[in-house]
Amino acid sequence: MTIPAAFAKIAVAFSNAGLGPYVDSFAEWPGVPVMDDGGSIVSPGTPVSRPCKVQVDRVTEAMRQAEGYRDKDVSLLVLCETLEGDLDTDATLNVTAGPNAGRWSVQSVDKDTMGTYWLCRGRRA
């Protein structure tokens, strides 16, 4: 077992017992539209939704200094082991529980050095 996998297992166990900050969530992407030859949308595509565990926290100082920062932005920590695939700024995180429940648009994405979590700046969607 890798260190990120071990950390995720421990964090999920504590959170499921009500002792940790990670809550059930979904990373969601809109469908990729299908266009006809004239450039008109024929179908909006199939949306993608993948389960994950997310912690909502205060933004980092680096996030405050980033272009586009707003006072109500938050830090979203997504355990990598709980999300199938990568995370990008096209995603919306749907946090399903806790005081910060709701949909958050992903404004920036970075991965910690160990690969344990995606560190995102989020904004209410």
Short mmCIF file of C-alpha atoms in Angstrom, two decimals:
data_model
loop_
_atom_site.label_atom_id
_atom_site.label_comp_id
_atom_site.label_asym_id
_atom_site.label_seq_id
_atom_site.Cartn_x
_atom_site.Cartn_y
_atom_site.Cartn_z
CA MET A 1 0.00 0.00 0.00
CA THR A 2 1.32 3.46 -0.89
CA ILE A 3 1.57 6.31 1.60
CA PRO A 4 -1.22 8.29 -0.14
CA ALA A 5 -3.46 5.19 -0.09
CA ALA A 6 -2.72 4.60 3.60
CA PHE A 7 -3.46 8.23 4.46
CA ALA A 8 -6.71 8.14 2.47
CA LYS A 9 -7.79 4.94 4.20
CA ILE A 10 -7.17 6.46 7.64
CA ALA A 11 -8.80 9.81 6.72
CA VAL A 12 -11.88 8.09 5.30
CA ALA A 13 -12.21 5.82 8.36
CA PHE A 14 -12.04 8.77 10.76
CA SER A 15 -14.41 10.85 8.62
CA ASN A 16 -16.93 8.02 8.32
CA ALA A 17 -16.88 7.72 12.11
CA GLY A 18 -17.71 11.43 12.41
CA LEU A 19 -14.19 12.32 13.57
CA GLY A 20 -12.69 13.74 10.38
CA PRO A 21 -13.27 16.56 7.91
CA TYR A 22 -13.77 14.59 4.66
CA VAL A 23 -17.35 14.25 3.43
CA ASP A 24 -19.02 12.35 0.61
CA SER A 25 -18.97 14.43 -2.54
CA PHE A 26 -19.06 14.16 -6.31
CA ALA A 27 -16.74 15.61 -8.92
CA GLU A 28 -18.97 16.53 -11.85
CA TRP A 29 -18.24 17.55 -15.42
CA PRO A 30 -20.69 18.70 -18.10
CA GLY A 31 -21.05 16.51 -21.14
CA VAL A 32 -18.92 17.13 -24.22
CA PRO A 33 -21.34 18.54 -26.80
CA VAL A 34 -21.77 16.80 -30.12
CA MET A 35 -21.77 19.28 -33.02
CA ASP A 36 -23.09 18.95 -36.54
CA ASP A 37 -21.11 20.05 -39.60
CA GLY A 38 -22.51 23.57 -39.29
CA GLY A 39 -21.31 23.95 -35.69
CA SER A 40 -24.72 23.61 -34.04
CA ILE A 41 -25.04 21.48 -30.92
CA VAL A 42 -26.85 18.24 -31.74
CA SER A 43 -26.51 16.77 -28.23
CA PRO A 44 -25.19 18.34 -25.02
CA GLY A 45 -23.30 15.14 -24.28
CA THR A 46 -23.45 12.93 -21.23
CA PRO A 47 -22.47 14.53 -17.92
CA VAL A 48 -19.86 12.72 -15.82
CA SER A 49 -20.16 12.32 -12.05
CA ARG A 50 -17.53 10.55 -9.91
CA PRO A 51 -17.69 10.01 -6.14
CA CYS A 52 -14.92 11.37 -3.93
CA LYS A 53 -14.20 12.64 -0.42
CA VAL A 54 -13.68 16.38 0.06
CA GLN A 55 -12.62 18.65 2.92
CA VAL A 56 -13.70 22.30 2.69
CA ASP A 57 -11.26 24.65 4.42
CA ARG A 58 -9.89 28.19 4.41
CA VAL A 59 -7.90 29.32 1.40
CA THR A 60 -4.11 29.30 1.54
CA GLU A 61 -2.05 32.48 1.36
CA ALA A 62 -0.96 31.48 -2.16
CA MET A 63 -4.62 31.24 -3.18
CA ARG A 64 -5.26 34.73 -1.79
CA GLN A 65 -2.43 36.08 -3.92
CA ALA A 66 -3.62 34.34 -7.10
CA GLU A 67 -5.30 36.25 -9.89
CA GLY A 68 -9.09 36.03 -9.69
CA TYR A 69 -9.26 35.38 -5.94
CA ARG A 70 -12.49 36.48 -4.20
CA ASP A 71 -13.14 36.85 -0.46
CA LYS A 72 -15.62 33.95 -0.30
CA ASP A 73 -13.40 31.42 -2.10
CA VAL A 74 -12.50 28.26 -0.17
CA SER A 75 -9.87 25.56 -0.23
CA LEU A 76 -11.14 22.15 -1.34
CA LEU A 77 -8.98 19.13 -0.53
CA VAL A 78 -10.00 16.07 -2.55
CA LEU A 79 -8.42 12.75 -1.51
CA CYS A 80 -6.82 11.40 -4.70
CA GLU A 81 -7.47 7.78 -3.72
CA THR A 82 -11.22 8.46 -3.54
CA LEU A 83 -11.52 9.97 -7.04
CA GLU A 84 -11.20 7.94 -10.20
CA GLY A 85 -9.15 9.93 -12.70
CA ASP A 86 -7.79 13.46 -12.61
CA LEU A 87 -9.37 16.69 -11.47
CA ASP A 88 -9.39 19.90 -13.53
CA THR A 89 -10.98 23.34 -13.59
CA ASP A 90 -13.84 22.11 -15.77
CA ALA A 91 -15.16 20.24 -12.74
CA THR A 92 -17.71 21.23 -10.14
CA LEU A 93 -17.48 19.61 -6.71
CA ASN A 94 -20.84 18.74 -5.21
CA VAL A 95 -20.25 18.50 -1.45
CA THR A 96 -23.22 16.55 -0.08
CA ALA A 97 -22.91 17.08 3.69
CA GLY A 98 -21.65 19.41 6.39
CA PRO A 99 -21.81 23.16 6.88
CA ASN A 100 -20.28 23.78 3.43
CA ALA A 101 -22.60 21.47 1.52
CA GLY A 102 -23.38 22.61 -1.99
CA ARG A 103 -21.81 22.97 -5.40
CA TRP A 104 -18.36 24.52 -5.76
CA SER A 105 -16.75 25.44 -9.08
CA VAL A 106 -13.08 24.52 -9.23
CA GLN A 107 -11.03 27.68 -9.88
CA SER A 108 -7.56 26.15 -9.58
CA VAL A 109 -6.10 22.67 -9.07
CA ASP A 110 -2.79 21.47 -7.72
CA LYS A 111 -1.65 18.18 -6.23
CA ASP A 112 0.34 17.94 -3.02
CA THR A 113 3.89 16.61 -3.27
CA MET A 114 2.98 13.15 -1.94
CA GLY A 115 -0.01 12.81 -4.27
CA THR A 116 -2.40 12.42 -1.35
CA TYR A 117 -4.90 15.12 -2.28
CA TRP A 118 -5.88 17.61 -4.95
CA LEU A 119 -5.69 21.13 -3.52
CA CYS A 120 -8.29 23.31 -5.22
CA ARG A 121 -9.57 26.84 -4.86
CA GLY A 122 -13.34 26.70 -5.01
CA ARG A 123 -16.18 29.16 -5.41
CA ARG A 124 -19.90 28.65 -4.81
CA ALA A 125 -21.44 27.55 -8.10
#
